[in-house]
PDB file of C-alpha atoms and ligand atoms in Angstrom:
ATOM      1  CA  UNK A   1      52.034 -15.249  -0.406  1.00 61.00           C
ATOM      2  CA  UNK A   2      52.455 -11.509   0.259  1.00 70.00           C
ATOM      3  CA  UNK A   3      49.260 -10.424   2.086  1.00 64.00           C
ATOM      4  CA  UNK A   4      48.781  -7.533  -0.386  1.00 71.00           C
ATOM      5  CA  UNK A   5      47.801 -10.172  -2.996  1.00 76.00           C
ATOM      6  CA  UNK A   6      44.812 -11.430  -0.950  1.00 75.00           C
ATOM      7  CA  UNK A   7      42.381  -8.557  -1.826  1.00 82.00           C
ATOM      8  CA  UNK A   8      43.307  -8.844  -5.556  1.00 79.00           C
ATOM      9  CA  UNK A   9      42.661 -12.598  -5.539  1.00 84.00           C
ATOM     10  CA  UNK A  10      39.399 -12.025  -3.669  1.00 87.00           C
ATOM     11  CA  UNK A  11      38.282  -9.498  -6.276  1.00 86.00           C
ATOM     12  CA  UNK A  12      39.238 -11.872  -9.086  1.00 84.00           C
ATOM     13  CA  UNK A  13      37.303 -14.735  -7.445  1.00 86.00           C
ATOM     14  CA  UNK A  14      34.273 -12.515  -6.947  1.00 83.00           C
ATOM     15  CA  UNK A  15      34.361 -11.373 -10.574  1.00 86.00           C
ATOM     16  CA  UNK A  16      34.702 -14.965 -11.762  1.00 84.00           C
ATOM     17  CA  UNK A  17      31.790 -16.215  -9.647  1.00 84.00           C
ATOM     18  CA  UNK A  18      29.582 -13.268 -10.648  1.00 84.00           C
ATOM     19  CA  UNK A  19      30.223 -13.780 -14.363  1.00 84.00           C
ATOM     20  CA  UNK A  20      29.449 -17.510 -13.993  1.00 80.00           C
ATOM     21  CA  UNK A  21      26.194 -16.687 -12.216  1.00 78.00           C
ATOM     22  CA  UNK A  22      25.227 -14.080 -14.785  1.00 75.00           C
ATOM     23  CA  UNK A  23      26.033 -16.468 -17.629  1.00 77.00           C
ATOM     24  CA  UNK A  24      23.650 -19.020 -16.103  1.00 74.00           C
ATOM     25  CA  UNK A  25      20.753 -16.487 -16.004  1.00 70.00           C
ATOM     26  CA  UNK A  26      18.199 -17.290 -18.701  1.00 65.00           C
ATOM     27  CA  UNK A  27      16.856 -14.646 -21.054  1.00 64.00           C
ATOM     28  CA  UNK A  28      13.313 -13.981 -19.749  1.00 62.00           C
ATOM     29  CA  UNK A  29      10.771 -13.441 -22.557  1.00 61.00           C
ATOM     30  CA  UNK A  30       7.729 -11.268 -21.748  1.00 59.00           C
ATOM     31  CA  UNK A  31       5.038 -13.573 -23.114  1.00 56.00           C
ATOM     32  CA  UNK A  32       1.352 -12.536 -23.087  1.00 56.00           C
ATOM     33  CA  UNK A  33      -0.564 -14.658 -20.529  1.00 54.00           C
ATOM     34  CA  UNK A  34      -3.223 -16.075 -22.890  1.00 59.00           C
ATOM     35  CA  UNK A  35      -5.099 -17.983 -20.122  1.00 72.00           C
ATOM     36  CA  UNK A  36      -6.509 -14.843 -18.484  1.00 78.00           C
ATOM     37  CA  UNK A  37     -10.292 -14.693 -18.236  1.00 87.00           C
ATOM     38  CA  UNK A  38     -12.733 -12.153 -16.878  1.00 95.00           C
ATOM     39  CA  UNK A  39     -16.495 -11.874 -16.476  1.00 97.00           C
ATOM     40  CA  UNK A  40     -19.061 -10.477 -18.869  1.00 98.00           C
ATOM     41  CA  UNK A  41     -19.782  -6.777 -18.196  1.00 97.00           C
ATOM     42  CA  UNK A  42     -22.937  -6.732 -20.338  1.00 97.00           C
ATOM     43  CA  UNK A  43     -24.442  -9.670 -18.429  1.00 98.00           C
ATOM     44  CA  UNK A  44     -23.461  -7.937 -15.207  1.00 98.00           C
ATOM     45  CA  UNK A  45     -25.233  -4.668 -16.073  1.00 98.00           C
ATOM     46  CA  UNK A  46     -28.119  -6.547 -17.713  1.00 97.00           C
ATOM     47  CA  UNK A  47     -29.067  -8.911 -14.869  1.00 98.00           C
ATOM     48  CA  UNK A  48     -26.564  -9.339 -12.022  1.00 98.00           C
ATOM     49  CA  UNK A  49     -26.430  -5.760 -10.676  1.00 98.00           C
ATOM     50  CA  UNK A  50     -30.231  -5.717 -10.265  1.00 98.00           C
ATOM     51  CA  UNK A  51     -29.981  -8.615  -7.758  1.00 98.00           C
ATOM     52  CA  UNK A  52     -27.972  -6.378  -5.432  1.00 97.00           C
ATOM     53  CA  UNK A  53     -30.704  -3.685  -5.492  1.00 97.00           C
ATOM     54  CA  UNK A  54     -33.589  -6.146  -5.150  1.00 97.00           C
ATOM     55  CA  UNK A  55     -35.597  -6.478  -1.931  1.00 96.00           C
ATOM     56  CA  UNK A  56     -35.117 -10.196  -1.170  1.00 95.00           C
ATOM     57  CA  UNK A  57     -37.146 -11.306   1.835  1.00 92.00           C
ATOM     58  CA  UNK A  58     -36.992  -7.766   3.248  1.00 92.00           C
ATOM     59  CA  UNK A  59     -33.229  -7.420   2.734  1.00 93.00           C
ATOM     60  CA  UNK A  60     -31.359  -5.423   0.080  1.00 94.00           C
ATOM     61  CA  UNK A  61     -27.681  -6.024  -0.553  1.00 95.00           C
ATOM     62  CA  UNK A  62     -26.948  -2.377  -1.547  1.00 94.00           C
ATOM     63  CA  UNK A  63     -28.819  -1.017   1.495  1.00 87.00           C
ATOM     64  CA  UNK A  64     -27.044   1.616   3.554  1.00 81.00           C
ATOM     65  CA  UNK A  65     -26.211  -0.634   6.532  1.00 80.00           C
ATOM     66  CA  UNK A  66     -25.055  -3.434   4.303  1.00 89.00           C
ATOM     67  CA  UNK A  67     -22.931  -3.179   1.129  1.00 95.00           C
ATOM     68  CA  UNK A  68     -23.618   0.420   0.197  1.00 93.00           C
ATOM     69  CA  UNK A  69     -20.386   2.141  -0.879  1.00 92.00           C
ATOM     70  CA  UNK A  70     -21.043   5.094   1.413  1.00 88.00           C
ATOM     71  CA  UNK A  71     -21.063   3.713   4.907  1.00 78.00           C
ATOM     72  CA  UNK A  72     -22.087   0.050   4.532  1.00 73.00           C
ATOM     73  CA  UNK A  73     -20.554  -2.356   7.096  1.00 82.00           C
ATOM     74  CA  UNK A  74     -20.440  -5.237   4.554  1.00 80.00           C
ATOM     75  CA  UNK A  75     -16.686  -5.980   4.610  1.00 85.00           C
ATOM     76  CA  UNK A  76     -14.836  -5.164   1.371  1.00 90.00           C
ATOM     77  CA  UNK A  77     -17.814  -5.891  -0.890  1.00 94.00           C
ATOM     78  CA  UNK A  78     -19.001  -2.332  -1.553  1.00 95.00           C
ATOM     79  CA  UNK A  79     -21.356  -1.196  -4.329  1.00 96.00           C
ATOM     80  CA  UNK A  80     -23.300   1.845  -5.532  1.00 96.00           C
ATOM     81  CA  UNK A  81     -27.042   1.465  -4.874  1.00 95.00           C
ATOM     82  CA  UNK A  82     -29.251   1.831  -7.975  1.00 96.00           C
ATOM     83  CA  UNK A  83     -26.190   2.426 -10.130  1.00 97.00           C
ATOM     84  CA  UNK A  84     -26.951   4.039 -13.497  1.00 96.00           C
ATOM     85  CA  UNK A  85     -23.706   5.622 -14.750  1.00 97.00           C
ATOM     86  CA  UNK A  86     -21.012   3.561 -16.504  1.00 97.00           C
ATOM     87  CA  UNK A  87     -18.484   4.458 -13.810  1.00 97.00           C
ATOM     88  CA  UNK A  88     -20.791   3.335 -10.970  1.00 97.00           C
ATOM     89  CA  UNK A  89     -21.663   0.094 -12.816  1.00 98.00           C
ATOM     90  CA  UNK A  90     -17.985  -0.528 -13.552  1.00 98.00           C
ATOM     91  CA  UNK A  91     -17.104  -0.016  -9.890  1.00 97.00           C
ATOM     92  CA  UNK A  92     -19.869  -2.471  -8.863  1.00 98.00           C
ATOM     93  CA  UNK A  93     -18.715  -4.958 -11.525  1.00 98.00           C
ATOM     94  CA  UNK A  94     -15.118  -4.884 -10.258  1.00 97.00           C
ATOM     95  CA  UNK A  95     -16.245  -5.200  -6.630  1.00 97.00           C
ATOM     96  CA  UNK A  96     -18.555  -8.157  -7.355  1.00 98.00           C
ATOM     97  CA  UNK A  97     -15.952  -9.830  -9.603  1.00 97.00           C
ATOM     98  CA  UNK A  98     -13.378  -9.690  -6.809  1.00 97.00           C
ATOM     99  CA  UNK A  99     -15.602 -12.090  -4.809  1.00 97.00           C
ATOM    100  CA  UNK A 100     -16.078 -14.512  -7.726  1.00 97.00           C
ATOM    101  CA  UNK A 101     -14.157 -17.800  -8.043  1.00 95.00           C
ATOM    102  CA  UNK A 102     -13.760 -18.371 -11.792  1.00 95.00           C
ATOM    103  CA  UNK A 103     -12.181 -21.796 -11.240  1.00 92.00           C
ATOM    104  CA  UNK A 104     -14.975 -23.097  -8.980  1.00 94.00           C
ATOM    105  CA  UNK A 105     -17.964 -20.723  -9.239  1.00 96.00           C
ATOM    106  CA  UNK A 106     -20.017 -22.442  -6.494  1.00 96.00           C
ATOM    107  CA  UNK A 107     -17.159 -21.640  -4.088  1.00 94.00           C
ATOM    108  CA  UNK A 108     -17.444 -17.902  -4.805  1.00 96.00           C
ATOM    109  CA  UNK A 109     -17.743 -15.755  -1.670  1.00 95.00           C
ATOM    110  CA  UNK A 110     -20.312 -13.672  -3.579  1.00 97.00           C
ATOM    111  CA  UNK A 111     -22.597 -16.735  -3.542  1.00 97.00           C
ATOM    112  CA  UNK A 112     -21.564 -18.455  -0.298  1.00 95.00           C
ATOM    113  CA  UNK A 113     -21.840 -15.427   2.020  1.00 94.00           C
ATOM    114  CA  UNK A 114     -25.567 -14.744   1.401  1.00 95.00           C
ATOM    115  CA  UNK A 115     -26.404 -18.430   0.815  1.00 95.00           C
ATOM    116  CA  UNK A 116     -28.543 -20.157   3.462  1.00 90.00           C
ATOM    117  CA  UNK A 117     -26.276 -22.237   5.700  1.00 86.00           C
ATOM    118  CA  UNK A 118     -22.786 -21.787   7.128  1.00 79.00           C
ATOM    119  CA  UNK A 119     -19.769 -22.701   4.992  1.00 82.00           C
ATOM    120  CA  UNK A 120     -16.285 -23.259   6.487  1.00 79.00           C
ATOM    121  CA  UNK A 121     -14.645 -21.149   3.745  1.00 81.00           C
ATOM    122  CA  UNK A 122     -16.657 -18.005   4.647  1.00 84.00           C
ATOM    123  CA  UNK A 123     -18.204 -18.524   8.091  1.00 80.00           C
ATOM    124  CA  UNK A 124     -21.530 -16.898   8.939  1.00 85.00           C
ATOM    125  CA  UNK A 125     -22.860 -13.856   7.066  1.00 90.00           C
ATOM    126  CA  UNK A 126     -23.758 -10.861   9.223  1.00 88.00           C
ATOM    127  CA  UNK A 127     -26.357  -9.980   6.582  1.00 89.00           C
ATOM    128  CA  UNK A 128     -28.140 -13.272   7.157  1.00 91.00           C
ATOM    129  CA  UNK A 129     -29.437 -15.880   4.718  1.00 93.00           C
ATOM    130  CA  UNK A 130     -30.584 -14.260   1.474  1.00 95.00           C
ATOM    131  CA  UNK A 131     -30.312 -16.947  -1.228  1.00 96.00           C
ATOM    132  CA  UNK A 132     -31.315 -20.596  -1.252  1.00 95.00           C
ATOM    133  CA  UNK A 133     -29.287 -22.933  -3.447  1.00 94.00           C
ATOM    134  CA  UNK A 134     -30.534 -22.755  -7.040  1.00 93.00           C
ATOM    135  CA  UNK A 135     -33.075 -19.975  -6.520  1.00 96.00           C
ATOM    136  CA  UNK A 136     -33.519 -17.353  -9.254  1.00 97.00           C
ATOM    137  CA  UNK A 137     -31.123 -14.742  -7.818  1.00 97.00           C
ATOM    138  CA  UNK A 138     -28.504 -17.336  -6.927  1.00 98.00           C
ATOM    139  CA  UNK A 139     -28.720 -18.782 -10.458  1.00 98.00           C
ATOM    140  CA  UNK A 140     -28.315 -15.375 -12.148  1.00 98.00           C
ATOM    141  CA  UNK A 141     -25.038 -14.772 -10.285  1.00 98.00           C
ATOM    142  CA  UNK A 142     -23.847 -18.395 -10.624  1.00 98.00           C
ATOM    143  CA  UNK A 143     -24.422 -18.432 -14.402  1.00 98.00           C
ATOM    144  CA  UNK A 144     -22.586 -15.091 -14.739  1.00 98.00           C
ATOM    145  CA  UNK A 145     -19.521 -16.429 -12.875  1.00 98.00           C
ATOM    146  CA  UNK A 146     -19.762 -19.750 -14.742  1.00 97.00           C
ATOM    147  CA  UNK A 147     -19.530 -17.977 -18.147  1.00 96.00           C
ATOM    148  CA  UNK A 148     -16.118 -16.274 -18.137  1.00 95.00           C
ATOM    149  CA  UNK A 149     -14.945 -14.398 -21.238  1.00 95.00           C
ATOM    150  CA  UNK A 150     -11.541 -13.419 -22.622  1.00 89.00           C
ATOM    151  CA  UNK A 151     -10.630  -9.815 -21.796  1.00 85.00           C
TER     152      UNK A 151
HETATM  153  C1  HEM B   1     -27.503 -10.578  -2.236  1.00 96.30           C
HETATM  154  C2  HEM B   1     -27.116  -9.849  -1.261  1.00 96.30           C
HETATM  155  C3  HEM B   1     -25.760  -9.924  -0.599  1.00 96.30           C
HETATM  156  C4  HEM B   1     -24.568 -10.366  -1.086  1.00 96.30           C
HETATM  157  C5  HEM B   1     -24.241 -10.881  -2.466  1.00 96.30           C
HETATM  158  C6  HEM B   1     -23.603 -10.261   0.017  1.00 96.30           C
HETATM  159  C7  HEM B   1     -22.275 -10.644  -0.081  1.00 96.30           C
HETATM  160  C8  HEM B   1     -21.344 -10.506   0.926  1.00 96.30           C
HETATM  161  C9  HEM B   1     -19.929 -10.803   0.803  1.00 96.30           C
HETATM  162  C10 HEM B   1     -19.227 -11.293  -0.457  1.00 96.30           C
HETATM  163  C11 HEM B   1     -19.356 -10.569   2.007  1.00 96.30           C
HETATM  164  C12 HEM B   1     -17.865 -10.773   2.379  1.00 96.30           C
HETATM  165  C13 HEM B   1     -17.155  -9.448   2.308  1.00 96.30           C
HETATM  166  C14 HEM B   1     -15.684  -9.575   2.711  1.00 96.30           C
HETATM  167  O1  HEM B   1     -15.155 -10.667   2.842  1.00 96.30           O
HETATM  168  O2  HEM B   1     -15.028  -8.539   2.858  1.00 96.30           O
HETATM  169  C15 HEM B   1     -20.399 -10.107   2.891  1.00 96.30           C
HETATM  170  C16 HEM B   1     -20.182  -9.707   4.196  1.00 96.30           C
HETATM  171  C17 HEM B   1     -21.094  -8.961   4.898  1.00 96.30           C
HETATM  172  N1  HEM B   1     -22.412  -8.701   4.545  1.00 96.30           N
HETATM  173 FE1  HEM B   1     -23.329  -9.279   2.865  1.00 96.30          FE
HETATM  174  N2  HEM B   1     -24.215  -9.753   1.131  1.00 96.30           N
HETATM  175  C18 HEM B   1     -25.536  -9.518   0.789  1.00 96.30           C
HETATM  176  C19 HEM B   1     -26.503  -8.977   1.589  1.00 96.30           C
HETATM  177  C20 HEM B   1     -26.254  -8.374   2.781  1.00 96.30           C
HETATM  178  C21 HEM B   1     -27.227  -7.628   3.527  1.00 96.30           C
HETATM  179  C22 HEM B   1     -28.677  -7.428   3.120  1.00 96.30           C
HETATM  180  C23 HEM B   1     -26.575  -7.155   4.631  1.00 96.30           C
HETATM  181  C24 HEM B   1     -27.110  -6.301   5.754  1.00 96.30           C
HETATM  182  C25 HEM B   1     -28.251  -6.599   6.362  1.00 96.30           C
HETATM  183  C26 HEM B   1     -25.199  -7.629   4.567  1.00 96.30           C
HETATM  184  C27 HEM B   1     -24.232  -7.382   5.517  1.00 96.30           C
HETATM  185  C28 HEM B   1     -22.951  -7.891   5.492  1.00 96.30           C
HETATM  186  C29 HEM B   1     -21.956  -7.641   6.532  1.00 96.30           C
HETATM  187  C30 HEM B   1     -22.149  -6.784   7.773  1.00 96.30           C
HETATM  188  C31 HEM B   1     -20.798  -8.306   6.141  1.00 96.30           C
HETATM  189  C32 HEM B   1     -19.414  -8.306   6.851  1.00 96.30           C
HETATM  190  C33 HEM B   1     -19.354  -9.299   7.936  1.00 96.30           C
HETATM  191  C34 HEM B   1     -19.405 -10.701   7.396  1.00 96.30           C
HETATM  192  O3  HEM B   1     -18.441 -11.124   6.739  1.00 96.30           O
HETATM  193  O4  HEM B   1     -20.402 -11.375   7.646  1.00 96.30           O
HETATM  194  N3  HEM B   1     -25.036  -8.371   3.432  1.00 96.30           N
HETATM  195  N4  HEM B   1     -21.609 -10.099   2.215  1.00 96.30           N
END
């Protein structure tokens, strides 16, 4: 076989393999993901946000050294203290929701971090023990996470 033919055969093989691969690619259909859920914004502004501004045993979640958006040391959970505007409440809602486990609400970091006791999934909470299991504040947040809504 004259060696000039090798590149041509190589190109032909490559084209053949590529067309076979392309032919085997399925047509991907952009289907809406109907299983998506979120949390209730009205319940959040109506009862949950107030828990973060409450003085619970001398500690306030939105306090400056804690989870306050300007300068708190509370990890990535950051909120506006005494939020009143829709944009501040929306920012707090998104921040709190990002620490909620919609599949297993009791395993939410938002509940486990301030809950009395140490849990392997979150470790100790630098802000200390704030909630006890089933207390009023804990229950407000748990019920909110446990009642997801469709977006
Ligand atoms: C109800 C009140 C509170 C809630 C819901 C809460 C929730 C949380 C959450 C979800 C985290 C994890 C953040 C991350 O993974 O990035 C966290 C961490 C932290 N919190 Fe709080 N917290 C509360 C009160 C406080 C208070 C009063 C303080 C300050 C005295 C505080 C100080 C901190 C600090 C320093 C961290 C980061 C270090 C760590 O992971 O332990 N928290 N908290």
